[in-house]
Structures are given as C-alpha cells and as structure tokens.
XYZ file of C-alpha atoms in Angstrom:
658
model
C 22.355 -20.988 34.935
C 22.244 -21.120 31.088
C 24.315 -18.574 29.199
C 22.433 -16.066 27.125
C 23.469 -14.661 23.726
C 23.272 -10.780 23.974
C 21.275 -8.811 21.416
C 22.036 -5.179 20.862
C 19.357 -2.736 19.742
C 21.182 -0.075 17.610
C 18.151 2.249 16.998
C 15.964 3.877 19.660
C 13.330 6.588 19.888
C 13.477 6.669 23.712
C 13.589 9.894 25.574
C 14.579 10.378 29.165
C 13.300 13.965 28.935
C 10.546 15.646 26.844
C 9.237 19.175 26.303
C 5.782 19.657 27.632
C 4.096 22.931 27.660
C 7.255 24.700 26.644
C 9.409 23.368 29.423
C 11.498 20.234 29.815
C 10.439 17.417 32.181
C 11.502 13.971 33.043
C 9.894 11.263 30.828
C 9.135 9.018 33.829
C 7.310 9.052 37.144
C 6.766 12.507 38.692
C 8.652 13.635 41.815
C 5.413 13.008 43.853
C 5.347 9.439 42.592
C 8.981 8.884 43.461
C 8.429 9.986 47.024
C 8.695 7.006 49.400
C 7.326 8.544 52.523
C 4.539 6.611 54.135
C 1.063 8.073 54.605
C -0.832 8.325 57.939
C -1.655 4.665 57.721
C 1.977 3.725 57.377
C 1.649 2.671 53.686
C 4.326 3.610 51.192
C 3.133 3.991 47.651
C 5.850 4.986 45.261
C 7.811 4.269 42.074
C 11.473 3.273 41.925
C 13.754 2.719 39.009
C 14.747 -1.030 38.527
C 18.464 -1.526 38.215
C 19.927 -3.567 35.225
C 21.334 -6.258 37.578
C 17.973 -6.857 39.372
C 16.013 -9.998 38.454
C 13.002 -8.069 37.179
C 15.164 -6.190 34.646
C 16.910 -9.348 33.536
C 13.431 -10.966 33.214
C 12.170 -8.177 30.934
C 15.291 -8.310 28.710
C 15.288 -12.090 28.402
C 11.592 -12.221 27.447
C 12.177 -9.508 24.851
C 15.238 -11.341 23.505
C 13.343 -14.561 23.256
C 10.399 -12.936 21.367
C 12.747 -11.127 19.045
C 14.674 -14.185 18.233
C 11.485 -16.175 17.555
C 10.156 -13.462 15.315
C 13.120 -12.636 13.129
C 15.836 -15.152 14.104
C 14.849 -17.757 11.631
C 15.767 -21.475 11.750
C 19.450 -20.752 12.303
C 18.896 -19.116 15.660
C 15.655 -20.586 16.843
C 17.292 -22.643 19.602
C 19.461 -19.917 21.038
C 18.827 -18.376 24.353
C 18.949 -14.702 23.789
C 18.572 -11.614 25.929
C 18.741 -7.823 25.291
C 22.169 -6.625 26.366
C 20.248 -3.525 27.450
C 16.952 -1.782 26.961
C 16.869 0.544 23.919
C 18.556 3.896 24.737
C 16.314 6.299 26.554
C 13.923 3.594 27.950
C 13.909 2.901 31.678
C 12.032 0.324 33.799
C 10.264 1.468 36.959
C 8.402 -0.465 39.606
C 5.298 0.707 41.329
C 5.613 -0.416 44.980
C 2.912 -0.412 47.571
C 3.944 -1.804 50.929
C 3.904 -1.345 54.630
C 6.725 0.989 55.620
C 9.435 -0.673 57.649
C 12.804 0.331 59.051
C 14.432 -1.834 56.411
C 12.687 0.057 53.705
C 13.758 3.396 55.083
C 17.417 2.207 54.938
C 17.170 0.986 51.382
C 19.648 2.651 49.033
C 18.731 4.926 46.152
C 18.027 2.044 43.831
C 15.763 0.433 46.350
C 17.498 -2.952 46.116
C 16.207 -4.151 49.416
C 12.684 -3.854 48.257
C 11.547 -7.301 47.179
C 10.796 -8.153 43.642
C 8.256 -10.663 42.106
C 11.007 -13.283 41.834
C 12.085 -12.745 45.472
C 8.884 -12.343 47.390
C 5.891 -10.046 47.409
C 4.854 -6.652 48.414
C 1.239 -5.535 48.344
C 1.825 -4.113 44.850
C 4.748 -4.533 42.400
C 3.666 -3.556 38.897
C 6.543 -2.728 36.434
C 6.267 -0.039 33.777
C 8.645 0.828 30.889
C 9.052 4.613 30.345
C 10.718 6.351 27.470
C 8.177 6.574 24.650
C 8.640 9.998 22.999
C 4.924 10.785 23.464
C 5.505 11.330 27.134
C 5.401 9.702 30.510
C 1.662 8.790 30.312
C 2.521 6.503 27.329
C 4.185 3.616 29.096
C 4.373 -0.056 28.543
C 2.982 -2.495 30.992
C 4.797 -5.780 30.100
C 7.497 -7.255 27.778
C 4.610 -8.397 25.446
C 3.236 -4.906 25.571
C 6.545 -3.416 24.453
C 7.553 -6.034 21.967
C 5.627 -4.668 18.947
C 7.437 -1.354 19.439
C 10.829 -3.110 19.818
C 10.209 -5.055 16.622
C 9.448 -1.836 14.873
C 12.678 -0.354 16.104
C 14.681 -3.306 14.892
C 13.065 -3.835 11.411
C 11.548 -0.598 10.065
C 14.248 1.097 8.027
C 12.052 4.104 7.368
C 11.731 4.787 11.115
C 8.035 5.884 10.536
C 5.991 5.431 13.722
C 2.908 4.968 11.517
C 4.332 1.570 10.760
C 4.475 0.610 14.353
C 1.648 -1.560 15.707
C 2.185 -1.143 19.369
C -0.789 0.128 21.431
C 0.706 3.591 21.842
C 1.616 4.219 18.202
C -1.484 2.550 16.873
C -4.084 3.024 19.519
C -7.054 2.489 17.166
C -6.286 -1.213 16.816
C -6.795 -1.729 20.594
C -9.880 0.434 21.220
C -12.319 -2.492 21.491
C -10.021 -4.214 24.045
C -9.398 -0.999 26.019
C -13.175 -0.459 26.239
C -14.103 -3.886 27.018
C -16.186 -3.247 30.115
C -18.386 -0.724 28.257
C -18.781 -3.022 25.160
C -20.414 -5.837 27.286
C -23.700 -3.971 27.589
C -23.756 -3.268 23.763
C -23.279 -7.013 23.029
C -26.172 -8.180 25.209
C -28.976 -6.614 23.142
C -28.246 -8.098 19.627
C -27.381 -11.510 21.176
C -30.652 -11.825 23.138
C -33.068 -9.959 20.776
C -31.948 -10.584 17.285
C -29.054 -13.011 17.104
C -28.901 -13.249 13.243
C -30.726 -10.317 11.728
C -28.913 -7.653 13.741
C -25.467 -8.629 12.429
C -25.559 -6.620 9.023
C -26.663 -3.552 10.860
C -23.713 -3.516 13.247
C -21.319 -2.197 10.553
C -23.176 0.952 9.855
C -20.481 2.249 7.561
C -21.663 1.023 4.216
C -25.055 0.932 2.459
C -27.026 -2.244 2.678
C -26.788 -4.474 -0.301
C -27.951 -8.076 -1.010
C -24.543 -9.600 -1.487
C -23.802 -10.653 2.076
C -27.100 -12.533 2.279
C -26.319 -14.627 -0.742
C -22.588 -15.337 -0.235
C -22.839 -17.865 2.517
C -25.321 -20.030 0.607
C -23.337 -19.944 -2.568
C -20.043 -20.748 -0.965
C -21.375 -23.440 1.471
C -24.057 -24.945 -0.646
C -22.495 -28.413 -0.315
C -22.441 -28.095 3.506
C -25.735 -26.209 4.510
C -25.487 -27.490 8.033
C -22.643 -25.004 8.802
C -24.675 -21.922 7.764
C -26.621 -21.399 10.986
C -23.339 -21.110 13.062
C -20.886 -19.054 11.064
C -18.996 -17.724 14.037
C -16.250 -20.387 14.354
C -14.777 -19.780 10.912
C -12.930 -16.477 10.312
C -14.287 -16.089 6.722
C -17.877 -15.959 7.953
C -17.232 -12.686 9.691
C -16.652 -11.159 6.275
C -20.215 -12.123 5.093
C -21.472 -9.522 7.586
C -19.370 -6.778 6.157
C -20.489 -5.255 2.896
C -18.469 -4.040 -0.123
C -17.973 -0.440 -0.311
C -19.757 1.648 -3.036
C -17.421 2.783 -5.863
C -16.451 6.481 -5.811
C -17.923 8.629 -8.610
C -15.548 9.551 -11.343
C -14.525 13.232 -11.266
C -12.712 13.678 -14.572
C -13.116 12.491 -18.148
C -9.813 10.445 -18.026
C -10.978 8.693 -14.854
C -14.314 7.830 -16.378
C -12.563 6.438 -19.521
C -9.973 4.413 -17.446
C -12.837 2.815 -15.419
C -14.359 1.314 -18.630
C -13.362 -2.089 -20.031
C -11.397 -2.298 -23.357
C -10.910 1.448 -23.803
C -7.326 2.763 -23.581
C -5.079 0.336 -21.808
C -2.398 2.982 -21.255
C -2.626 6.521 -19.756
C -1.164 9.919 -20.386
C 1.779 10.455 -18.036
C 2.765 6.857 -17.808
C 6.145 5.339 -18.609
C 5.812 2.300 -20.942
C 7.667 0.110 -23.377
C 6.944 0.949 -26.918
C 7.707 -0.655 -30.234
C 10.408 1.125 -32.125
C 10.360 -1.284 -35.047
C 13.380 -3.506 -34.611
C 13.446 -3.156 -30.787
C 11.540 -1.900 -27.890
C 12.240 1.349 -26.029
C 11.072 3.151 -22.936
C 9.065 6.358 -23.274
C 6.606 8.809 -21.665
C 3.002 8.792 -22.974
C 2.323 12.496 -23.386
C -0.973 12.146 -25.068
C -3.592 9.582 -26.085
C -6.539 10.256 -28.345
C -9.333 8.505 -30.293
C -9.164 9.023 -33.990
C -11.920 7.971 -36.312
C -10.409 6.044 -39.287
C -13.792 5.017 -40.710
C -17.423 5.277 -39.943
C -17.496 2.278 -37.643
C -13.883 2.278 -36.216
C -11.958 4.509 -33.916
C -8.277 3.959 -33.571
C -6.447 4.463 -30.221
C -3.311 6.534 -30.738
C -0.557 7.390 -28.363
C 2.071 10.106 -28.638
C 5.351 8.805 -27.072
C 8.296 10.950 -26.059
C 11.329 8.537 -25.793
C 13.217 8.747 -22.577
C 16.984 9.604 -23.101
C 20.184 10.814 -21.610
C 20.476 14.543 -20.782
C 22.793 15.364 -23.703
C 20.017 14.984 -26.287
C 16.513 13.795 -26.875
C 14.686 11.951 -29.708
C 11.611 13.324 -31.440
C 8.199 12.091 -30.259
C 6.529 9.321 -32.167
C 2.866 8.465 -32.609
C 1.741 4.796 -32.360
C -1.576 3.291 -33.122
C -3.072 0.498 -31.013
C -2.505 -0.826 -27.478
C -0.546 -3.661 -29.013
C 2.326 -1.300 -29.724
C 3.010 -0.738 -26.092
C 3.578 -2.788 -23.020
C 3.230 -1.907 -19.303
C 6.551 -0.968 -17.609
C 6.065 -3.776 -15.159
C 5.294 -6.353 -17.836
C 9.109 -6.930 -18.480
C 12.098 -6.991 -16.299
C 14.699 -4.282 -16.841
C 17.608 -5.475 -19.115
C 21.188 -4.817 -18.198
C 22.924 -1.619 -19.559
C 24.236 -1.857 -23.017
C 27.480 -0.199 -21.850
C 28.859 -3.221 -20.112
C 30.981 -1.371 -17.493
C 27.882 0.434 -16.055
C 26.593 -2.851 -14.788
C 29.535 -3.102 -12.449
C 28.520 0.140 -10.636
C 25.513 1.455 -8.760
C 25.148 4.321 -11.252
C 21.967 6.431 -11.340
C 20.751 8.923 -13.823
C 22.023 11.964 -11.901
C 25.300 10.422 -10.964
C 26.255 8.946 -14.408
C 29.134 10.361 -16.367
C 27.244 10.995 -19.437
C 30.171 12.584 -21.395
C 32.183 9.552 -20.606
C 29.324 7.227 -21.631
C 28.875 9.148 -24.888
C 32.518 8.748 -25.567
C 32.413 4.977 -25.121
C 34.556 4.885 -21.989
C 32.129 2.425 -20.360
C 31.609 0.187 -23.276
C 30.336 0.218 -26.844
C 26.640 0.631 -25.988
C 23.740 2.976 -26.713
C 23.686 6.001 -24.452
C 20.005 6.646 -25.209
C 18.957 3.087 -24.271
C 21.000 3.217 -21.080
C 19.698 6.705 -20.335
C 16.093 5.551 -20.642
C 16.724 2.574 -18.366
C 18.182 4.776 -15.678
C 15.458 7.325 -16.044
C 12.664 4.694 -15.720
C 14.276 3.342 -12.589
C 14.220 6.830 -11.100
C 10.568 7.284 -12.054
C 9.751 3.925 -10.465
C 10.759 5.169 -7.093
C 8.594 8.301 -7.104
C 4.913 9.089 -6.535
C 2.857 12.089 -7.236
C -0.635 12.826 -5.853
C -3.322 14.173 -8.260
C -6.427 16.288 -7.786
C -7.064 17.066 -4.155
C -10.717 16.453 -3.199
C -11.304 17.455 0.456
C -9.645 17.851 3.794
C -10.490 16.604 7.226
C -9.105 16.935 10.731
C -9.831 13.778 12.729
C -7.731 14.998 15.667
C -5.815 18.134 16.445
C -2.632 18.400 14.361
C -3.530 15.546 12.174
C -4.991 16.994 9.005
C -5.970 14.524 6.273
C -6.117 15.421 2.579
C -8.022 13.094 0.127
C -6.834 12.817 -3.460
C -8.517 11.516 -6.519
C -5.517 9.718 -8.109
C -1.792 9.347 -8.181
C 1.256 8.580 -10.294
C 2.824 5.582 -8.488
C 6.080 4.754 -10.092
C 5.594 4.472 -13.812
C 1.855 4.040 -13.663
C -1.226 6.233 -13.104
C -4.102 5.081 -10.935
C -7.441 6.435 -9.739
C -9.686 5.829 -6.714
C -12.376 3.361 -7.697
C -10.099 0.984 -9.610
C -8.252 -2.179 -8.628
C -4.486 -2.399 -7.881
C -2.279 -5.488 -7.402
C -1.039 -6.085 -3.892
C 2.369 -7.298 -2.591
C 0.695 -8.951 0.297
C -1.611 -11.962 0.210
C -1.729 -14.799 -2.300
C -0.480 -12.958 -5.321
C -4.032 -12.903 -6.722
C -5.325 -10.290 -4.222
C -6.388 -6.847 -5.359
C -7.626 -3.676 -3.636
C -10.338 -1.578 -5.032
C -9.195 1.873 -3.876
C -11.838 4.072 -2.278
C -9.515 6.764 -0.783
C -6.042 7.986 -1.176
C -5.154 9.826 1.982
C -2.224 12.028 2.880
C -1.984 12.542 6.567
C -0.108 15.354 8.299
C 0.916 13.981 11.696
C 1.598 15.580 15.098
C 5.236 15.910 16.142
C 6.664 12.740 17.485
C 8.878 13.224 20.528
C 9.389 16.843 19.759
C 10.536 16.091 16.160
C 8.323 16.830 13.044
C 7.217 13.800 11.099
C 6.877 13.611 7.257
C 3.379 13.308 5.915
C 2.090 9.811 5.616
C 0.368 8.572 2.426
C -1.778 5.510 2.361
C -4.728 3.896 0.511
C -7.971 2.690 1.878
C -10.226 0.117 0.025
C -11.844 -3.195 -0.199
C -9.633 -6.333 -0.687
C -10.665 -9.173 -3.044
C -8.951 -12.403 -4.090
C -9.513 -14.403 -7.307
C -11.311 -17.659 -6.353
C -12.781 -20.508 -8.411
C -15.944 -22.479 -8.212
C -17.746 -24.961 -10.206
C -19.911 -23.800 -13.087
C -23.041 -25.091 -11.365
C -22.456 -23.005 -8.268
C -24.285 -19.659 -7.815
C -21.749 -16.832 -7.676
C -22.107 -13.655 -5.606
C -23.639 -10.778 -7.418
C -21.524 -7.874 -6.330
C -22.938 -4.732 -7.668
C -19.919 -2.751 -6.293
C -17.361 -4.597 -8.432
C -15.553 -2.293 -10.899
C -16.717 -2.763 -14.455
C -13.220 -3.864 -15.585
C -13.081 -6.670 -13.131
C -16.563 -7.810 -13.983
C -16.121 -7.726 -17.801
C -12.788 -9.540 -17.591
C -14.432 -12.256 -15.483
C -17.214 -12.654 -18.163
C -14.565 -13.305 -20.873
C -12.534 -15.610 -18.685
C -15.509 -17.736 -17.629
C -16.806 -17.948 -21.198
C -13.591 -19.824 -21.888
C -13.005 -21.814 -18.692
C -16.659 -22.732 -18.075
C -17.274 -24.819 -21.207
C -13.744 -26.209 -21.274
C -13.083 -27.051 -17.628
C -16.422 -26.704 -15.883
C -14.893 -24.108 -13.573
C -15.487 -20.348 -13.266
C -13.714 -17.542 -11.419
C -15.121 -14.885 -9.193
C -13.727 -12.079 -7.122
C -14.159 -13.196 -3.489
C -14.759 -10.314 -1.058
C -12.226 -10.535 1.776
C -12.417 -7.190 3.738
C -13.708 -3.721 3.520
C -11.974 -0.397 4.097
C -8.519 -1.886 4.715
C -5.620 0.402 5.008
C -2.334 -0.142 3.268
C 0.914 1.746 2.710
C 1.944 2.615 -0.834
C 4.879 0.064 -0.439
C 2.263 -2.747 -0.404
C 0.948 -1.808 -3.893
C 2.671 -3.660 -6.677
C 1.069 -1.715 -9.538
C -2.023 -1.374 -11.648
C -4.217 -4.414 -12.319
C -4.557 -5.420 -15.927
C -7.342 -7.532 -17.491
C -6.024 -11.051 -18.470
C -8.377 -10.979 -21.479
C -6.631 -7.896 -22.886
C -3.019 -8.070 -21.728
C -2.245 -11.707 -22.109
C -2.919 -11.810 -25.860
C -0.289 -9.037 -26.146
C 2.323 -10.802 -23.920
C 1.754 -14.409 -24.887
C 0.930 -14.036 -28.620
C -0.638 -16.848 -30.469
C -0.152 -19.077 -27.474
C -2.983 -17.297 -25.711
C -5.660 -18.415 -28.159
C -4.763 -22.011 -27.661
C -4.807 -21.581 -23.871
C -8.208 -19.966 -24.097
C -9.594 -22.775 -26.142
C -8.403 -25.201 -23.442
C -9.925 -23.017 -20.672
C -6.458 -22.322 -19.150
C -6.298 -18.538 -18.494
C -4.048 -17.408 -15.754
C -4.372 -14.073 -14.070
C -2.167 -11.426 -15.710
C -0.770 -10.469 -12.181
C 1.187 -13.642 -12.016
C 3.269 -12.532 -14.981
C 3.881 -8.987 -13.882
C 6.669 -7.436 -11.856
C 6.010 -5.006 -8.969
C 6.931 -1.421 -8.371
C 10.412 -1.260 -6.763
C 11.572 -4.611 -8.074
C 14.067 -2.958 -10.573
C 15.787 -1.159 -7.808
C 15.775 -3.838 -5.149
C 16.594 -7.042 -6.929
C 13.016 -8.087 -7.177
C 12.105 -7.532 -3.524
C 9.889 -4.428 -4.139
C 9.716 -1.193 -2.118
C 11.323 -1.210 1.314
C 8.828 -1.808 4.118
C 7.214 1.340 5.284
C 8.621 3.432 2.327
C 6.424 5.107 -0.284
C 9.260 6.327 -2.331
C 10.227 9.923 -3.300
C 7.356 12.373 -3.208
C 7.238 14.637 -6.292
C 4.891 17.610 -6.443
C 4.520 17.339 -10.253
C 5.051 14.569 -12.770
C 7.701 16.616 -14.475
C 9.914 16.456 -11.502
C 9.990 12.631 -11.649
C 10.974 12.650 -15.313
C 13.686 15.350 -14.893
C 16.166 15.748 -17.782
C 14.978 12.464 -19.462
C 12.492 14.413 -21.571
C 12.848 17.683 -23.358
C 12.177 20.831 -21.359
C 8.652 22.014 -21.877
C 7.172 18.522 -22.465
C 3.519 18.472 -21.545
C 1.066 15.709 -20.694
C -2.338 16.270 -22.179
C -5.705 15.402 -20.558
C -8.537 13.745 -22.460
C -8.753 11.840 -25.631
C -9.513 14.586 -28.086
C -7.247 14.413 -31.224
C -4.800 17.222 -31.818
C -5.492 19.682 -34.584
C -2.849 18.127 -36.785
C -4.081 14.436 -36.258
C -4.737 13.958 -39.973
C -1.081 14.951 -40.823
C 0.350 12.523 -38.189
C 1.414 9.101 -39.681
C 1.205 6.781 -36.844
C 3.260 3.541 -36.658
C 0.800 0.548 -36.541
C 0.945 -2.995 -35.379
C 3.120 -5.344 -37.410
C 4.215 -8.997 -37.383
C 6.786 -8.335 -34.565
C 4.043 -7.558 -32.030
C 2.687 -11.134 -32.321
C -0.863 -10.220 -31.687
C -3.518 -13.014 -31.854
C -5.721 -13.058 -34.909
C -8.669 -14.901 -33.409
C -12.025 -13.167 -33.061
C -13.474 -16.098 -31.200
C -11.394 -15.498 -27.985
C -9.854 -12.099 -28.233
C -12.062 -9.154 -27.463
C -12.424 -6.456 -30.221
C -9.870 -3.773 -29.879
C -11.673 -1.186 -31.905
C -15.074 0.572 -31.569
C -17.122 3.491 -32.503
C -16.291 6.950 -31.365
C -19.557 7.009 -29.241
C -18.087 4.100 -27.201
C -15.084 6.233 -26.205
C -17.050 9.334 -25.478
C -19.867 7.477 -23.596
C -19.765 9.708 -20.539
C -23.143 8.453 -19.104
C -23.311 9.220 -15.378
C -20.918 12.168 -15.701
C -23.512 14.793 -14.945
C -22.459 17.745 -12.863
C -24.369 16.444 -9.976
C -22.136 13.348 -9.753
C -19.001 15.296 -10.381
C -18.568 18.162 -7.831
C -16.712 21.095 -9.398
C -16.450 19.405 -12.799
C -16.850 22.552 -14.817
C -14.490 24.569 -12.592
C -11.642 21.997 -11.982
C -11.496 20.236 -15.409
C -12.625 22.940 -17.690
C -14.132 22.873 -21.103
C -12.641 21.673 -24.359
C -10.294 24.614 -24.615
C -8.371 23.307 -21.599
C -7.939 19.805 -22.949
C -4.629 20.688 -24.614
C -3.046 22.424 -21.612
C -1.898 19.315 -19.877
C -1.077 18.618 -16.231
C 1.773 21.082 -16.164
C-alpha cells in the first residue's frame, strides 16, 4: 500500500453541538435515527458513526487530501499522495445503513464495525454524510466533492468570512438551478419547442429590453456568419442574451459632475499626490470649485490639506488645474526619508514621533514620513456614503443600499466604472449597487456585516475600423467619451478601434476585488507620460491607463493588494480614516461653488515641472465655460428622490460631510 503524506487542517468551524430553540442538541443524527432496532418487516434503518480507521473514513480523507493538494499544492507537491490526518475538528462522518437485521448485526459493537462498507460489500443502503456545519444537522455534506469547497475555504480564507465560501450550504443560491432540476425541465420545454430563438431575451426578465444584444453577435462574428444560428456551444454567446443594466440616476450634484467627462478629475475627500513646487506631497482634497477666470474659461481649483505627523500640521494650499495633482494609485509609495523606519513595520499610530522629530531614526523629514504613514492607513479603510434604501430578502438578513463610498484614498459612486483585480487587467465593473448586508448568526456566533458591489462587467477589446461596434446606450459617458478620443487616434493610424465588450450583468464582487477608480486614458496619460503621450497618440498607440496604475492595498502588502475576502477597516466617517494626520476641525465640502474669499486666494498653477502636453490636436481641452460645469440637465427632483431634503440648498454647500 502506498504511503500518504498527512495534511493537517488547523482551522475549523465544525460544531458537535448547536443551540436550537434555546436548547443544546447534538449536531448529528437524532436519537431516533441512531436507533438500530428492526421494524416489523425485520429491516434496520439507522445511522452510525464511521470510525477513523474504517475504509470509508480513510477514503473520504484521501479524496479530500488529493483535491486539496491539486488545488493549492502547486508544482512542488503535485505528485505527492496526500490524505487528511483527520477531518476538521467538530466534523463527524456518519453512514446511513438500511439492511436486513441479523444476529451478527445485533452483536456489532458501538461503532458498528461488523456492518459492511462500500469497500467491503453491500447492504441495501450505505450513504455517508458529513455532519458538523455550524448551521445545524440538516446542513450536511453528501460526498468529499460536496465538502471540498468548504474545506478549501477553511484552509485559504484568512478572514474566516462564510460569505466567501462557495459550498452549497454557505452559498445555496449558486446551486438553486441544480437543486430544482426536476421542476425546471417543464419550464425548458416551452421555449425550446415554440420559440427557440426569440424567447431567449425574455428569459432574463431582470433588465429592460434594449437593441444591443441583437446587434452584438453580427458585429463580432461578421466574418463567420455560419456560426450565428447556433450560439449555444460557445460560452460568450450566452452573454448576448443578457442585457446591460440601466445606469442609476445621480442623487447629488457631486455625483452628477463626477459622471461627466473632462470635468474635475479629483474629488473632495480623496487623498492624492499634489505638486509642492520642488517635490510632490500627499494631501487631502478638502474642497474643489469652479472659478471663472474669464468670460470663456473656468478654472478648476482644489484646496489641499497636506497630511503630516501628529506634532504639527501645514497650512492648506490652493492649486489650479488637474495637472497639479496625481491619483494616489498612480505612483508607488517611496521609502521613508528617515532610513531606520524602513527597517521596522511602523505605522502612524505606533511610530515614535518624538524620536523621529529628534532625528533618532535618521536625518529625514517627519512631515513626509508622516504623510506616507497616514496615506497607508487611509488606503486600508472604507466608508459608505448616503444610504438609499433597506431590504430584507430573508429573516435576519437586512440589506442597506448606499449611493457611494470612500474606498481607500478614492471616492466612487454607483453608476461609474471601477478597475478590477480579477480578469485580464483591462476589466471594469460599472457599479449599480453598493450593498451592506447584515447576516444571521453563524453557528451561534454573530457575523460582521458584509459589504459588496453589484454591477456589469466589461473588458476592453479591439476590432478593425470597418467592423460595426455595439451601440451600448447604458455605457457611462466617461467610458464612451474616452473611447471616442482613443479611436480618433488609433483608427486613422492603425486601422483598429477599441470598444467595451459586455461580459456579464449584475455580477457580485467583494470590495477586495476592486483595485480602484477607473481613469480616462485620454486625460490621465498626458499627465503621467508628459510629451511622450502626444507622440504615442500620433502613432495610434494608446494604452489603457489601468495598466499603469497600482491597486488598493498594494502599498501594505508588497503589491499583492487586499487580502482575499477582506474589505479593510470600516470607518463611519471620513475623518476617522484621516485621524491626526489633518488638523482637528478639518471639513470636506460638497459641490463646486467657490468660497467667499475665492478672489483673495492665490492658487499655485501648472509649471514646467508638471510636464503637461502642449498639443491641442491630441489632448482634450482642460477648460470650459461655467455653464459646462453647472450643466445639471436630468437632475430634476423626479429623478433624484429626496434631493431637496438630503442635499439641501446652496446654504448647505459649505457645511461639508462632517
């Protein structure tokens, strides 16, 4: 017999007992089910616990060990024969036996070792079930393959959040079609026989009907029309039957402005790099406003509060133009200027600021190091903004829907695209919902609230200039306008154009899967690449800005992003994430109305150091009239429930978020 390498599962959620209806009971078969007495026909129908040294128990552990090694063992261990040394603590294997009662059965010991197993022969029935799931004895696993997703979650999810488990018990919704297979057969007969093609778009029923799904197959498969009548074999053809989701209506002035192309690139409440003249610093954007410098030009101004150490803070500064700032994720975090700090895992709250200020850790700049530590803290936080509604899909599982959130250093809204950590690197999700879910207790223990996003996933694809591209009316304006600019460069030069290929509707993702905000290549790349961008645009070589950006969590994990299944530290208000890095009483102001002393402010403007492109042929205009900034068409009260009550009038614009 070959030797097996033992694997030990160090974490378990298994329970041998649970509390049901305020009393403790065994998390396994009932006493009635354990009773071996034969009925009037002489048939014994009972459950028995399978001992660890029995063949069936060993068989389960070997199969689980093999699957676990194959999944996470890598090339180094792929040829090893592995077995679980034991089932996870609290889990027990029982066998359901149905057989003719015999004298030998009556003399079997408490473990029932004389009752034959599958490997040793057959009884009328010998099904095995694994008990121990904290949701109770009715939630049992029927096979090693059935239990493996839960075992994998136990071994890999550092957060220990059951919402991250994909087993049929923790995520029952994913297996509903399979569980209800007998009933679904009747439903499938009608569309197949009566309307094999036309009935397909109606089967979704969740989204309004649009023309896009009808056009997409012909545009993508124009060179191979013979494949159009039978789209079922290819996975992508299923997506053509699912329609993109309508964009949510904006519910605030800031949300409306941020949805428009080439308005303010940066948002109040975000942490960003800002130009300090000879160097770049990190600061909090406390305000942004549009200021009319002439009859036909409106400047974009930002008020920046530099981040600092807790022993002192710098005065805020006003900058003019997007080019004076950079997204937090555009650059990697530099090492600390105090060299000895780089040898420790110091944080903003654990740092010896008096010692740093007295140069005990090197001849560096405490304010710079303080800003770096503060930004790293902010990167690991999130704050939900503007609750919209509540729902209770099942008892004890209340869901709250939010309009936006601060995710790390950035601010994002429903209805806009975000970059994803999964996929090709060019995938985005257009968020339609931000959901906070209060979950029922798990195994008698309360669970933290889960936060996730729901939306449509797109990927950036290319086609020849002659191909007809899909006309997606539900694409956010920023995505569409950026495409127009990119294609105006790549089409004439290369004969290729880009488009956002619809991949899936209403997908659900954890916050850890979001890398950050999506930025237009036509607006951000000129700032990052400088004069080289104009030459690239002339050649028709424009990469997506996402390829040059970092992701949330990279600065705290060596570039690996947020830990799987973790959203970060929840903060009730933005000021809690900033802590002592900004002066007490710092406020973040809504809207883009200029302050009363705007004329007295002397903003710092763009200079040679910013390396902006001076080329009107390829770079979109960064200015505009005041009417363009205040174009709130579609912001009627009917489209914005509670606008007058929630977001107030002009008097409340200066009150800020907190």
